[in-house]
């Protein structure tokens, strides 16, 4: 009886072992199928991401080429009209459009410098200055940054189109004049009264004399550098 019971137990153990082996095999096969499915899905996702990146890059390249051609024509027309300076915006890490992509500071710097170097050649040919405006674009946030930026472009025909009110939520405009000197190519005149911790377009107001801009200091700084360029009133609403 004991031998029979031992044989019976041995058979049961063998059956249990087979079942365990089968279950383990099924589990490994399921894991392998899952891993294969995940790999396929990842490959598809990577391909989609790659395609989106390629399309975005192609779009950016096309936009940059179109912008360059527009600005080239802009300079040519300015020369025909006898204008001394044109206004450009250097790019933005984050603009006012919430749908616009966020770009790195370095990428905006590199692309802006490269484009302005090419445009500087055209500007010199037509004897027209390029005034790059200081705007709220989370780029070139201080006069020292502007100094290094313009030095890298290294052209007497590229400077700043100084908006005396746009500087106010960080620094007074006269600081820019003092540091940038003859790189001030033209001046936007409006006023600004800070209402909170951050700038708001409504803070510019409608009265050019009502605000934080110290025009006496600005005029004194401009006289010190011998500024002889244009002053353009830029009032809210901009259509005025």
C-alpha positions as a Python dict, from the first residue, in 0.01 Angstrom:
ca = {
    (1, 'X'): (0, 0, 0),
    (2, 'X'): (282, 231, 90),
    (3, 'X'): (449, 174, -245),
    (4, 'X'): (122, 236, -421),
    (5, 'X'): (64, 558, -231),
    (6, 'X'): (419, 671, -312),
    (7, 'X'): (370, 590, -679),
    (8, 'X'): (37, 776, -677),
    (9, 'X'): (195, 1079, -511),
    (10, 'X'): (479, 1068, -760),
    (11, 'X'): (231, 1068, -1049),
    (12, 'X'): (44, 1362, -893),
    (13, 'X'): (366, 1549, -845),
    (14, 'X'): (452, 1494, -1210),
    (15, 'X'): (107, 1618, -1316),
    (16, 'X'): (144, 1924, -1092),
    (17, 'X'): (488, 1992, -1232),
    (18, 'X'): (355, 1967, -1588),
    (19, 'X'): (72, 2205, -1500),
    (20, 'X'): (314, 2450, -1340),
    (21, 'X'): (546, 2430, -1639),
    (22, 'X'): (252, 2487, -1876),
    (23, 'X'): (129, 2784, -1671),
    (24, 'X'): (478, 2931, -1661),
    (25, 'X'): (515, 2884, -2035),
    (26, 'X'): (180, 3055, -2098),
    (27, 'X'): (278, 3339, -1867),
    (28, 'X'): (611, 3386, -2048),
    (29, 'X'): (436, 3375, -2384),
    (30, 'X'): (184, 3637, -2265),
    (31, 'X'): (468, 3856, -2141),
    (32, 'X'): (647, 3816, -2474),
    (33, 'X'): (331, 3907, -2668),
    (34, 'X'): (277, 4211, -2445),
    (35, 'X'): (637, 4319, -2487),
    (36, 'X'): (609, 4277, -2864),
    (37, 'X'): (285, 4479, -2873),
    (38, 'X'): (444, 4752, -2660),
    (39, 'X'): (748, 4760, -2888),
    (40, 'X'): (524, 4792, -3194),
    (41, 'X'): (317, 5067, -3030),
    (42, 'X'): (631, 5252, -2925),
    (43, 'X'): (772, 5226, -3274),
    (44, 'X'): (447, 5366, -3414),
    (45, 'X'): (444, 5647, -3157),
    (46, 'X'): (809, 5726, -3230),
    (47, 'X'): (736, 5734, -3602),
    (48, 'X'): (443, 5970, -3548),
    (49, 'X'): (654, 6194, -3323),
    (50, 'X'): (936, 6192, -3578),
    (51, 'X'): (695, 6285, -3856),
    (52, 'X'): (549, 6567, -3649),
    (53, 'X'): (898, 6694, -3571),
    (54, 'X'): (992, 6682, -3939),
    (55, 'X'): (675, 6867, -4038),
    (56, 'X'): (731, 7126, -3766),
    (57, 'X'): (1091, 7175, -3875),
    (58, 'X'): (988, 7207, -4240),
    (59, 'X'): (718, 7457, -4145),
    (60, 'X'): (963, 7660, -3936),
    (61, 'X'): (1216, 7656, -4218),
    (62, 'X'): (953, 7769, -4469),
    (63, 'X'): (836, 8045, -4236),
    (64, 'X'): (1194, 8161, -4181),
    (65, 'X'): (1259, 8168, -4556),
    (66, 'X'): (937, 8363, -4617),
    (67, 'X'): (1024, 8606, -4337),
    (68, 'X'): (1370, 8661, -4481),
    (69, 'X'): (1231, 8733, -4828),
    (70, 'X'): (972, 8970, -4677),
    (71, 'X'): (1238, 9159, -4482),
    (72, 'X'): (1467, 9173, -4783),
    (73, 'X'): (1186, 9339, -4980),
    (74, 'X'): (1109, 9555, -4676),
    (75, 'X'): (1463, 9697, -4689),
    (76, 'X'): (1446, 9749, -5065),
    (77, 'X'): (1116, 9938, -5042),
    (78, 'X'): (1246, 10145, -4750),
    (79, 'X'): (1543, 10248, -4964),
    (80, 'X'): (1312, 10348, -5251),
    (81, 'X'): (1107, 10562, -5010),
    (82, 'X'): (1414, 10720, -4854),
    (83, 'X'): (1349, 10571, -4509),
    (84, 'X'): (1646, 10561, -4276),
    (85, 'X'): (1538, 10270, -4054),
    (86, 'X'): (1304, 9972, -4064),
    (87, 'X'): (1161, 9793, -3761),
    (88, 'X'): (1203, 9422, -3698),
    (89, 'X'): (1113, 9197, -3404),
    (90, 'X'): (1395, 8952, -3327),
    (91, 'X'): (1182, 8647, -3243),
    (92, 'X'): (1036, 8514, -2921),
    (93, 'X'): (1083, 8232, -2678),
    (94, 'X'): (712, 8270, -2598),
    (95, 'X'): (488, 8521, -2769),
    (96, 'X'): (140, 8650, -2692),
    (97, 'X'): (-19, 8378, -2906),
    (98, 'X'): (-96, 8087, -2669),
    (99, 'X'): (-86, 7846, -2963),
    (100, 'X'): (270, 7942, -3053),
    (101, 'X'): (539, 7693, -2955),
    (102, 'X'): (778, 7772, -2671),
    (103, 'X'): (1134, 7798, -2801),
    (104, 'X'): (1461, 7790, -2613),
    (105, 'X'): (1646, 8115, -2556),
    (106, 'X'): (1956, 7982, -2732),
    (107, 'X'): (1763, 7870, -3041),
    (108, 'X'): (1601, 8214, -3077),
    (109, 'X'): (1938, 8383, -3025),
    (110, 'X'): (2117, 8167, -3283),
    (111, 'X'): (1846, 8196, -3548),
    (112, 'X'): (1800, 8570, -3496),
    (113, 'X'): (2173, 8639, -3517),
    (114, 'X'): (2208, 8427, -3832),
    (115, 'X'): (1912, 8596, -4005),
    (116, 'X'): (2017, 8949, -3906),
    (117, 'X'): (2374, 8892, -4026),
    (118, 'X'): (2237, 8808, -4371),
    (119, 'X'): (1994, 9098, -4367),
    (120, 'X'): (2271, 9333, -4254),
    (121, 'X'): (2449, 9278, -4585),
    (122, 'X'): (2135, 9381, -4773),
    (123, 'X'): (2077, 9677, -4539),
    (124, 'X'): (2431, 9803, -4598),
    (125, 'X'): (2387, 9771, -4974),
    (126, 'X'): (2078, 9994, -4958),
    (127, 'X'): (2203, 10222, -4678),
    (128, 'X'): (1906, 10140, -4454),
    (129, 'X'): (1930, 10069, -4082),
    (130, 'X'): (1760, 9771, -3921),
    (131, 'X'): (1608, 9866, -3587),
    (132, 'X'): (1532, 9558, -3377),
    (133, 'X'): (1258, 9648, -3133),
    (134, 'X'): (1260, 9557, -2765),
    (135, 'X'): (924, 9388, -2711),
    (136, 'X'): (771, 9156, -2452),
    (137, 'X'): (893, 8834, -2608),
    (138, 'X'): (1089, 8679, -2318),
    (139, 'X'): (1408, 8744, -2512),
    (140, 'X'): (1684, 9004, -2472),
    (141, 'X'): (1565, 9105, -2127),
    (142, 'X'): (1830, 9361, -2036),
    (143, 'X'): (2052, 9622, -2206),
    (144, 'X'): (2359, 9404, -2152),
    (145, 'X'): (2195, 9117, -2339),
    (146, 'X'): (2118, 9362, -2620),
    (147, 'X'): (2480, 9476, -2620),
    (148, 'X'): (2616, 9122, -2662),
    (149, 'X'): (2347, 9039, -2919),
    (150, 'X'): (2428, 9339, -3138),
    (151, 'X'): (2801, 9287, -3097),
    (152, 'X'): (2765, 8932, -3228),
    (153, 'X'): (2582, 9062, -3536),
    (154, 'X'): (2861, 9319, -3570),
    (155, 'X'): (2709, 9556, -3824),
    (156, 'X'): (2680, 9936, -3810),
    (157, 'X'): (2348, 9893, -3989),
    (158, 'X'): (2183, 9683, -3715),
    (159, 'X'): (2081, 9832, -3382),
    (160, 'X'): (1790, 9868, -3144),
    (161, 'X'): (1458, 10034, -3221),
    (162, 'X'): (1418, 10151, -2863),
    (163, 'X'): (1064, 10152, -2724),
    (164, 'X'): (1096, 10368, -2413),
    (165, 'X'): (781, 10227, -2252),
    (166, 'X'): (844, 9858, -2320),
    (167, 'X'): (1152, 9872, -2097),
    (168, 'X'): (972, 10016, -1795),
    (169, 'X'): (850, 9700, -1623),
    (170, 'X'): (1217, 9601, -1583),
    (171, 'X'): (1447, 9901, -1631),
    (172, 'X'): (1424, 10267, -1734),
    (173, 'X'): (1491, 10332, -2102),
    (174, 'X'): (1783, 10565, -2029),
    (175, 'X'): (1981, 10262, -1906),
    (176, 'X'): (1951, 10116, -2255),
    (177, 'X'): (2068, 10440, -2414),
    (178, 'X'): (2368, 10464, -2184),
    (179, 'X'): (2483, 10107, -2257),
    (180, 'X'): (2395, 10078, -2626),
    (181, 'X'): (2503, 10425, -2740),
    (182, 'X'): (2504, 10466, -3117),
    (183, 'X'): (2330, 10130, -3155),
    (184, 'X'): (2004, 10320, -3086),
    (185, 'X'): (1872, 10357, -3441),
    (186, 'X'): (1519, 10485, -3373),
    (187, 'X'): (1289, 10553, -3078),
    (188, 'X'): (927, 10461, -3005),
    (189, 'X'): (757, 10709, -2775),
    (190, 'X'): (472, 10608, -2547),
    (191, 'X'): (418, 10587, -2172),
    (192, 'X'): (365, 10314, -1918),
    (193, 'X'): (224, 10303, -1567),
    (194, 'X'): (286, 9976, -1389),
    (195, 'X'): (-26, 9843, -1221),
    (196, 'X'): (103, 9513, -1081),
    (197, 'X'): (400, 9282, -1054),
    (198, 'X'): (396, 9202, -1426),
    (199, 'X'): (349, 9410, -1738),
    (200, 'X'): (9, 9441, -1900),
    (201, 'X'): (-66, 9593, -2240),
    (202, 'X'): (-335, 9808, -2077),
    (203, 'X'): (-66, 9973, -1863),
    (204, 'X'): (48, 10174, -2164),
    (205, 'X'): (-263, 10393, -2149),
    (206, 'X'): (-372, 10666, -2388),
    (207, 'X'): (-194, 10973, -2243),
    (208, 'X'): (166, 10999, -2354),
    (209, 'X'): (249, 11221, -2053),
    (210, 'X'): (82, 10999, -1792),
    (211, 'X'): (310, 10721, -1668),
    (212, 'X'): (648, 10615, -1532),
    (213, 'X'): (864, 10710, -1832),
    (214, 'X'): (1106, 10988, -1743),
    (215, 'X'): (1133, 11173, -2072),
    (216, 'X'): (1376, 11431, -1933),
    (217, 'X'): (1624, 11156, -1844),
    (218, 'X'): (1576, 10986, -2179),
    (219, 'X'): (1630, 11305, -2378),
    (220, 'X'): (1939, 11383, -2171),
    (221, 'X'): (2079, 11033, -2237),
    (222, 'X'): (2003, 11059, -2611),
    (223, 'X'): (2165, 11402, -2631),
    (224, 'X'): (2474, 11261, -2459),
    (225, 'X'): (2521, 10999, -2732),
    (226, 'X'): (2444, 11253, -3006),
    (227, 'X'): (2124, 11083, -3120),
    (228, 'X'): (1980, 11241, -3437),
    (229, 'X'): (1730, 10970, -3537),
    (230, 'X'): (1354, 10955, -3552),
    (231, 'X'): (1097, 10962, -3271),
    (232, 'X'): (772, 10780, -3350),
    (233, 'X'): (465, 10805, -3125),
    (234, 'X'): (314, 10459, -3077),
    (235, 'X'): (-9, 10502, -2888),
    (236, 'X'): (-283, 10265, -2771),
    (237, 'X'): (-490, 10174, -2965),
    (238, 'X'): (-219, 10111, -3220),
    (239, 'X'): (-439, 10217, -3509),
    (240, 'X'): (-425, 10581, -3399),
}
